[in-house]
Amino acid sequence: MKIRKRVLSGALAVAMICQTWVGIPQAKADSVDLIYSQMITAGAVMKDYSWTSTRSNKKVTTKANVIEVDLTNPNVKLDTMTGKGGNFTKKQTVLGMAKESGAVAGVNGDFFNTQAEGVPIGPQITDGKLMASTPDNMTGLYAFAVTKNNEPMVDLFAFKGSITAKDGSTHKLDGVNKTYYWYDDGTHSHIDGMFLYTDAWAQEDRSNDGKSVPTEILVRNGVIVDMAIDTVLKVVAPKDGYIIRAGGKAGEYAKAHLKIGDPLKVDYQLTSQSGDKVYDKDYFKTMIGGHSILLDEGKPTAFSRDVSDLNGYRARTALGYSKDKKTAYIITVDKNSNSDGMSFKELQSFMSSIGVWKAVNLDGGGSTQMVSRELGDKEPTLKNNPEGGGYQRPVVNGIGVFSLAPKGTLAALFLKGPSEVFLGERVTFTMEGYDQYYNPMTVDESVSQKWSATGNIGSFSGSTFIPTKVGKTTITAEVGNGKQSKEIRVIGKEDLASLNITSSNQVLKEGETYKFTVTATDKKGRKKTLDPQGLQWEVKGNKGEIKDGQLKLSSLDGAKTVQVIASYDGMSAMYTLSSGYEKIWYDMDNTAVLTNGSTYPAEVEGSVTTNKDSKGNKSLEINYDFSKGTGNKAVYADFNNKNGAPIEGSPQAIKLKVFGDNSRNWVRAEVVDGDGDLNRIDISKNVNWTGWKEIEVNLAEYNLTYPFTIKNVYVATPAESPDERELKGQMLIDDIAFVYKGGVAVPPKKKVKLTLDQKTVYLDGKAITLDQAPVEVEQRTLVPIRFIMESFGGEVKWDPNDWRASILYGDKLVQLWNGNKDISFTGKKVATDVSPQIINGRMMVPLRAVSEYLNWKVGWDPKTRTITLE
C-alpha cells in the first residue's frame, strides 16, 4: 500500500512510497547525561537527558525527555488516548487528551493523513477494545502493545475479519475504522473493500474521497436496521452497533445478501503479519501504531519502512521497552536553538545507551509533544518544546500513563510557587502535598493557614504575595502543625536586559484611551508582562494621568506629542504618541493592485472578484466554501500574483472596512517583514456581525521589521471546533489604509567644541567655563553630560538615590548609572567599554556610545585633542 498525493502529519509526507534512503552526516556521541529525575506517580518516573554530540566538528546538545513506566507495578498502566471525547476524526493536542482521559503523562502517537478524516494509520487498542485495525497489505509498519499479562511487544500485526449473512454466505472484512489508502499495486483500499465503523468514528461521512461508491449497512444489537444503497447513511454509528461500508464488489455482495431485519455476524481478530499467530480479542490491553522499527536486542536495526521523507535532524517520538520486559520507555527529542533534534541513527544510539531493548518510531516533527504531571500537581503540563514556536499540534491519538493507585496517606508537603517574581506582581503560593503513591493530595482549606515574608519587601493578602521592594525574602506557610519555607527573589533592574512598552493605539487623538503594556526581558532571555501597578508612570506633554496602565486624553491642549514613561526599579521604557495620518493603499474605486484568488487546501472552493453595490461603489469580494477538505482552511485574495505589494515607510496600524456575514470565521492578512519573516495579522478572529465595520489593527504588537510587503488578505476557518462557524459565505473588503506616526520634533543642533583636560568650551563660538573638563579614561572620552545635553536642547534628570542620570532627547531616552557599564537606550541595555562616573560632582559619560545613539556628528582632532559635536 502507498499513500500518495496526501499531506501526512509531522514529517511523514508521501512516506509510504519506497525510495532509496538518503543518509545525512551522523554525529559522534560524546555523552548522555541524566540532568533531572522526578516521580510522576507510583511506577512512573520522568527523566530528562542531555545528549551531547559533535557534527562536522561542531558541538551540539539536544534535550531528550524519557518517561519510564514499571510494567510490574499494579498501580500504573499504559493505555492509548484518542481525540476529543475519545473519538477519531476529532483531533486534539496531547495535553488536551491527557486532561480529558485523566492521564498523568502522555505522548503523541501514530501517523495520520492530514487531508483525510484524522484517524491513525496503524492499529489502536484502548482498554482492551480494538479501536482501529492495521491497514491491509502495508509491510514494515510496527506497533507497540502491552498484553493482558503486562508484557510489552513491538511487532508487526495484521487484521483478519469477515461478516456472515443470514443465508450463510461470508465476505472478507478489510478493517475497522480505517480511512482510505492505496495498496502497493496502486489499488484504492475502499473501491472494492468492506470496512466496519464504530461510534469512535465521530462523523457521518466515512472515507468518501470520490474514488468509490458506498453502500452502507446500519447494525444494532446484531440486526440490520437500515441500509443506504449506493449512498451513505447520514448518521454516526450508535454505541450498541456499527456501520458497514461496502464499496464496488463488496457493495454488490451487500446488496445481494444483506437485508433490513436480517441478523449479521461479524468476526475479527488481530494476527501476526506472518500469519502464524492469531490473538484472542482480550489478549492485548493496549496497542498503538507506529512506523519503522528502531531497535532490536538493544542494537540499531535496519529500517523496516522507508524513512527518507522523515530524515534530517528533527524532533522525534519513540516507544520501547527493556530487555527484561519490565520497563516501558516513552521518549521525545527536542528541537532547540543549539540543535534541530536528532537523526534516526542518533536516536537509535541514544535509546540504546539508556537501556532500551526494542523500540518503534512514532509520529515526530511538529507532532512531537510530551506532557507530565509535576509532584503535587493535579494536571499535567507540556514538558517538551514543540517545533513551530511551541505550537501544540492537534493529533489523532497518543499513549498515556494512568495511575491506578488507591488514595494514600500524606508522604510530603511542600510550598509551591515561583522562585523569582517582579515588583507589583501578584503571586499566589500554595501548599501542595502528595501521598505514598506520588499522587497529589489537597491541603484542607478548612485548616488555618498563616503566610509571612521576611525583610519587609512585600506583603501577603491571604496566600497571595505582593512584592514592593527588590531583594531576597523567605516566605513561610504555616498550616496546622506543619511549616514550610521557600526563598524567593524580587527581580531588580540589574537582572533586566530590556523593557519594552507598546500601546493599543499609536496615533495621538483627542478623546482616545490608550492601554500600555510593558514587557521585561531578563538577561536569560525570559520575558514577562509586568503588572502596571508595579511600575512608576510619567506623562510628558499632557496633564493626563495613567491608571492601571491606561491613559485617556480628554484634551490635547495643542500638544503634538505625548510621551509615556514606565519605570521598573529605576529602569525606564518610553512610548511616544504623535499626531499621525492615514494613507489609503487599496480601494477598488481608485487605487488597487492586481488581485487573484487561491485556496488552501486544494479541496476548498472559493473565488475573489469585484463587488459593485447599488450606488456603484466597488469592493473586494471573497466567496468561500469550506465544506470540503480537512484541517485549517482559507480563501486568499493574493496581491500581485502572490508576490505581494511593498508598503512604504513604517506604518503603525492597518485600517480596513470589512462587510461581515456573521459566520464567526476569521479575517487575516499575511505580511513579509524586512527580515523575510512571514507574519499573520489577525484582523478579526470572530466575524460576528453583518454589514460594514471599520477595523484598526495595532501593528506594533507584531514586532515587524520595516519595510514590509503585504501578500494578501483572506478568510479562514481553523481546524478547531468547526461546528461553531459557517462553512459557506461571502465577505467584502474595502479601503485598506495604513496609519503613520507624525514626526517628533528634535531640538535644533548647535556646535560644541571641547578640548580634553580643559574647562573652557565653545558653544556656537561662545566661550564657556565648566566645573569639570572632558577627560580620557581607558582610551575613551568622557564628557559632562548635563552641559552637553542642555546645549543641544535635551533634558537631564539626576536621581541621587539611584546615582542615575536620565537623558530625554526627542523620542529617545538614555539612562546611565554611576560605575555601571550597562547603559539603557530607550529601554534596551547595551554594555559600554567604560562606565559613566562622577568626577568633581559631575556625571561624566562615554561620548561615543551616547552620541551614536542620539545621531550626533562627532569630530576629533588628535593634534589639538579637540572634540566637536554638531
PDB file of N, CA, C and O in Angstrom, residues 67-100:
ATOM      1  N   ILE A  67      10.046   9.042  29.816  1.00  0.00           N
ATOM      2  CA  ILE A  67       9.187   8.540  30.891  1.00  0.00           C
ATOM      3  C   ILE A  67       9.389   7.034  30.969  1.00  0.00           C
ATOM      4  O   ILE A  67       9.183   6.315  29.984  1.00  0.00           O
ATOM      5  N   GLU A  68       9.819   6.568  32.142  1.00  0.00           N
ATOM      6  CA  GLU A  68       9.974   5.131  32.367  1.00  0.00           C
ATOM      7  C   GLU A  68       8.774   4.630  33.172  1.00  0.00           C
ATOM      8  O   GLU A  68       8.439   5.194  34.215  1.00  0.00           O
ATOM      9  N   VAL A  69       8.153   3.566  32.683  1.00  0.00           N
ATOM     10  CA  VAL A  69       6.967   3.003  33.328  1.00  0.00           C
ATOM     11  C   VAL A  69       7.268   1.572  33.744  1.00  0.00           C
ATOM     12  O   VAL A  69       7.662   0.739  32.914  1.00  0.00           O
ATOM     13  N   ASP A  70       7.097   1.297  35.030  1.00  0.00           N
ATOM     14  CA  ASP A  70       7.313  -0.046  35.579  1.00  0.00           C
ATOM     15  C   ASP A  70       6.080  -0.901  35.303  1.00  0.00           C
ATOM     16  O   ASP A  70       5.039  -0.748  35.957  1.00  0.00           O
ATOM     17  N   LEU A  71       6.178  -1.800  34.337  1.00  0.00           N
ATOM     18  CA  LEU A  71       5.027  -2.600  33.928  1.00  0.00           C
ATOM     19  C   LEU A  71       4.665  -3.661  34.958  1.00  0.00           C
ATOM     20  O   LEU A  71       3.601  -4.294  34.849  1.00  0.00           O
ATOM     21  N   THR A  72       5.525  -3.880  35.969  1.00  0.00           N
ATOM     22  CA  THR A  72       5.213  -4.848  37.021  1.00  0.00           C
ATOM     23  C   THR A  72       4.474  -4.197  38.186  1.00  0.00           C
ATOM     24  O   THR A  72       4.027  -4.887  39.096  1.00  0.00           O
ATOM     25  N   ASN A  73       4.358  -2.872  38.166  1.00  0.00           N
ATOM     26  CA  ASN A  73       3.711  -2.156  39.262  1.00  0.00           C
ATOM     27  C   ASN A  73       2.196  -2.137  39.033  1.00  0.00           C
ATOM     28  O   ASN A  73       1.724  -1.607  38.016  1.00  0.00           O
ATOM     29  N   PRO A  74       1.417  -2.670  39.960  1.00  0.00           N
ATOM     30  CA  PRO A  74      -0.043  -2.735  39.759  1.00  0.00           C
ATOM     31  C   PRO A  74      -0.735  -1.381  39.873  1.00  0.00           C
ATOM     32  O   PRO A  74      -1.941  -1.278  39.585  1.00  0.00           O
ATOM     33  N   ASN A  75       0.011  -0.362  40.282  1.00  0.00           N
ATOM     34  CA  ASN A  75      -0.594   0.958  40.484  1.00  0.00           C
ATOM     35  C   ASN A  75      -0.473   1.875  39.274  1.00  0.00           C
ATOM     36  O   ASN A  75      -0.802   3.060  39.366  1.00  0.00           O
ATOM     37  N   VAL A  76      -0.002   1.367  38.158  1.00  0.00           N
ATOM     38  CA  VAL A  76       0.167   2.198  36.967  1.00  0.00           C
ATOM     39  C   VAL A  76      -0.140   1.363  35.728  1.00  0.00           C
ATOM     40  O   VAL A  76       0.023   0.135  35.738  1.00  0.00           O
ATOM     41  N   LYS A  77      -0.615   2.025  34.685  1.00  0.00           N
ATOM     42  CA  LYS A  77      -0.845   1.318  33.420  1.00  0.00           C
ATOM     43  C   LYS A  77      -0.586   2.255  32.246  1.00  0.00           C
ATOM     44  O   LYS A  77      -0.621   3.479  32.377  1.00  0.00           O
ATOM     45  N   LEU A  78      -0.306   1.657  31.102  1.00  0.00           N
ATOM     46  CA  LEU A  78      -0.226   2.365  29.829  1.00  0.00           C
ATOM     47  C   LEU A  78      -1.500   2.093  29.053  1.00  0.00           C
ATOM     48  O   LEU A  78      -2.022   0.981  29.055  1.00  0.00           O
ATOM     49  N   ASP A  79      -2.006   3.120  28.370  1.00  0.00           N
ATOM     50  CA  ASP A  79      -3.163   2.933  27.508  1.00  0.00           C
ATOM     51  C   ASP A  79      -3.161   4.038  26.464  1.00  0.00           C
ATOM     52  O   ASP A  79      -2.526   5.087  26.645  1.00  0.00           O
ATOM     53  N   THR A  80      -3.866   3.793  25.373  1.00  0.00           N
ATOM     54  CA  THR A  80      -3.923   4.802  24.322  1.00  0.00           C
ATOM     55  C   THR A  80      -4.965   5.863  24.645  1.00  0.00           C
ATOM     56  O   THR A  80      -5.956   5.610  25.329  1.00  0.00           O
ATOM     57  N   MET A  81      -4.701   7.058  24.152  1.00  0.00           N
ATOM     58  CA  MET A  81      -5.641   8.179  24.253  1.00  0.00           C
ATOM     59  C   MET A  81      -6.066   8.554  22.834  1.00  0.00           C
ATOM     60  O   MET A  81      -5.272   8.470  21.897  1.00  0.00           O
ATOM     61  N   THR A  82      -7.316   8.979  22.687  1.00  0.00           N
ATOM     62  CA  THR A  82      -7.842   9.373  21.376  1.00  0.00           C
ATOM     63  C   THR A  82      -8.322  10.813  21.450  1.00  0.00           C
ATOM     64  O   THR A  82      -8.355  11.402  22.523  1.00  0.00           O
ATOM     65  N   GLY A  83      -8.714  11.371  20.309  1.00  0.00           N
ATOM     66  CA  GLY A  83      -9.108  12.778  20.217  1.00  0.00           C
ATOM     67  C   GLY A  83     -10.247  13.175  21.135  1.00  0.00           C
ATOM     68  O   GLY A  83     -10.613  12.443  22.054  1.00  0.00           O
ATOM     69  N   LYS A  84     -10.828  14.327  20.887  1.00  0.00           N
ATOM     70  CA  LYS A  84     -11.858  14.875  21.762  1.00  0.00           C
ATOM     71  C   LYS A  84     -12.992  13.879  21.975  1.00  0.00           C
ATOM     72  O   LYS A  84     -13.512  13.301  21.025  1.00  0.00           O
ATOM     73  N   GLY A  85     -13.348  13.699  23.230  1.00  0.00           N
ATOM     74  CA  GLY A  85     -14.427  12.785  23.561  1.00  0.00           C
ATOM     75  C   GLY A  85     -14.099  11.326  23.328  1.00  0.00           C
ATOM     76  O   GLY A  85     -14.994  10.490  23.274  1.00  0.00           O
ATOM     77  N   GLY A  86     -12.800  11.016  23.177  1.00  0.00           N
ATOM     78  CA  GLY A  86     -12.422   9.641  22.884  1.00  0.00           C
ATOM     79  C   GLY A  86     -12.769   9.210  21.483  1.00  0.00           C
ATOM     80  O   GLY A  86     -12.884   8.018  21.190  1.00  0.00           O
ATOM     81  N   ASN A  87     -12.921  10.189  20.582  1.00  0.00           N
ATOM     82  CA  ASN A  87     -13.369   9.910  19.213  1.00  0.00           C
ATOM     83  C   ASN A  87     -12.259  10.130  18.203  1.00  0.00           C
ATOM     84  O   ASN A  87     -11.453  11.048  18.325  1.00  0.00           O
ATOM     85  N   PHE A  88     -12.265   9.273  17.181  1.00  0.00           N
ATOM     86  CA  PHE A  88     -11.486   9.579  15.992  1.00  0.00           C
ATOM     87  C   PHE A  88     -12.179  10.732  15.262  1.00  0.00           C
ATOM     88  O   PHE A  88     -13.327  11.053  15.542  1.00  0.00           O
ATOM     89  N   THR A  89     -11.495  11.305  14.297  1.00  0.00           N
ATOM     90  CA  THR A  89     -11.959  12.412  13.443  1.00  0.00           C
ATOM     91  C   THR A  89     -12.079  13.723  14.205  1.00  0.00           C
ATOM     92  O   THR A  89     -12.479  14.726  13.633  1.00  0.00           O
ATOM     93  N   LYS A  90     -11.759  13.719  15.503  1.00  0.00           N
ATOM     94  CA  LYS A  90     -11.758  14.952  16.280  1.00  0.00           C
ATOM     95  C   LYS A  90     -10.401  15.089  16.964  1.00  0.00           C
ATOM     96  O   LYS A  90     -10.236  14.742  18.127  1.00  0.00           O
ATOM     97  N   LYS A  91      -9.439  15.581  16.205  1.00  0.00           N
ATOM     98  CA  LYS A  91      -8.065  15.652  16.704  1.00  0.00           C
ATOM     99  C   LYS A  91      -7.970  16.577  17.918  1.00  0.00           C
ATOM    100  O   LYS A  91      -8.773  17.487  18.094  1.00  0.00           O
ATOM    101  N   GLN A  92      -6.956  16.345  18.722  1.00  0.00           N
ATOM    102  CA  GLN A  92      -6.752  17.124  19.927  1.00  0.00           C
ATOM    103  C   GLN A  92      -5.265  17.102  20.284  1.00  0.00           C
ATOM    104  O   GLN A  92      -4.536  16.192  19.903  1.00  0.00           O
ATOM    105  N   THR A  93      -4.826  18.102  21.025  1.00  0.00           N
ATOM    106  CA  THR A  93      -3.444  18.106  21.496  1.00  0.00           C
ATOM    107  C   THR A  93      -3.249  16.995  22.512  1.00  0.00           C
ATOM    108  O   THR A  93      -4.203  16.502  23.118  1.00  0.00           O
ATOM    109  N   VAL A  94      -1.993  16.619  22.720  1.00  0.00           N
ATOM    110  CA  VAL A  94      -1.697  15.584  23.714  1.00  0.00           C
ATOM    111  C   VAL A  94      -2.125  16.058  25.102  1.00  0.00           C
ATOM    112  O   VAL A  94      -2.681  15.287  25.894  1.00  0.00           O
ATOM    113  N   LEU A  95      -1.893  17.343  25.398  1.00  0.00           N
ATOM    114  CA  LEU A  95      -2.287  17.870  26.699  1.00  0.00           C
ATOM    115  C   LEU A  95      -3.803  17.789  26.870  1.00  0.00           C
ATOM    116  O   LEU A  95      -4.307  17.428  27.941  1.00  0.00           O
ATOM    117  N   GLY A  96      -4.540  18.113  25.822  1.00  0.00           N
ATOM    118  CA  GLY A  96      -5.992  18.021  25.881  1.00  0.00           C
ATOM    119  C   GLY A  96      -6.464  16.594  26.086  1.00  0.00           C
ATOM    120  O   GLY A  96      -7.384  16.336  26.872  1.00  0.00           O
ATOM    121  N   MET A  97      -5.842  15.640  25.379  1.00  0.00           N
ATOM    122  CA  MET A  97      -6.225  14.242  25.547  1.00  0.00           C
ATOM    123  C   MET A  97      -5.922  13.755  26.955  1.00  0.00           C
ATOM    124  O   MET A  97      -6.708  13.009  27.560  1.00  0.00           O
ATOM    125  N   ALA A  98      -4.754  14.148  27.491  1.00  0.00           N
ATOM    126  CA  ALA A  98      -4.370  13.702  28.830  1.00  0.00           C
ATOM    127  C   ALA A  98      -5.344  14.228  29.881  1.00  0.00           C
ATOM    128  O   ALA A  98      -5.794  13.489  30.765  1.00  0.00           O
ATOM    129  N   LYS A  99      -5.686  15.504  29.788  1.00  0.00           N
ATOM    130  CA  LYS A  99      -6.609  16.077  30.767  1.00  0.00           C
ATOM    131  C   LYS A  99      -7.983  15.427  30.668  1.00  0.00           C
ATOM    132  O   LYS A  99      -8.631  15.160  31.681  1.00  0.00           O
ATOM    133  N   GLU A 100      -8.433  15.185  29.455  1.00  0.00           N
ATOM    134  CA  GLU A 100      -9.767  14.623  29.276  1.00  0.00           C
ATOM    135  C   GLU A 100      -9.842  13.167  29.731  1.00  0.00           C
ATOM    136  O   GLU A 100     -10.848  12.729  30.302  1.00  0.00           O
TER     137      GLU A 100
END
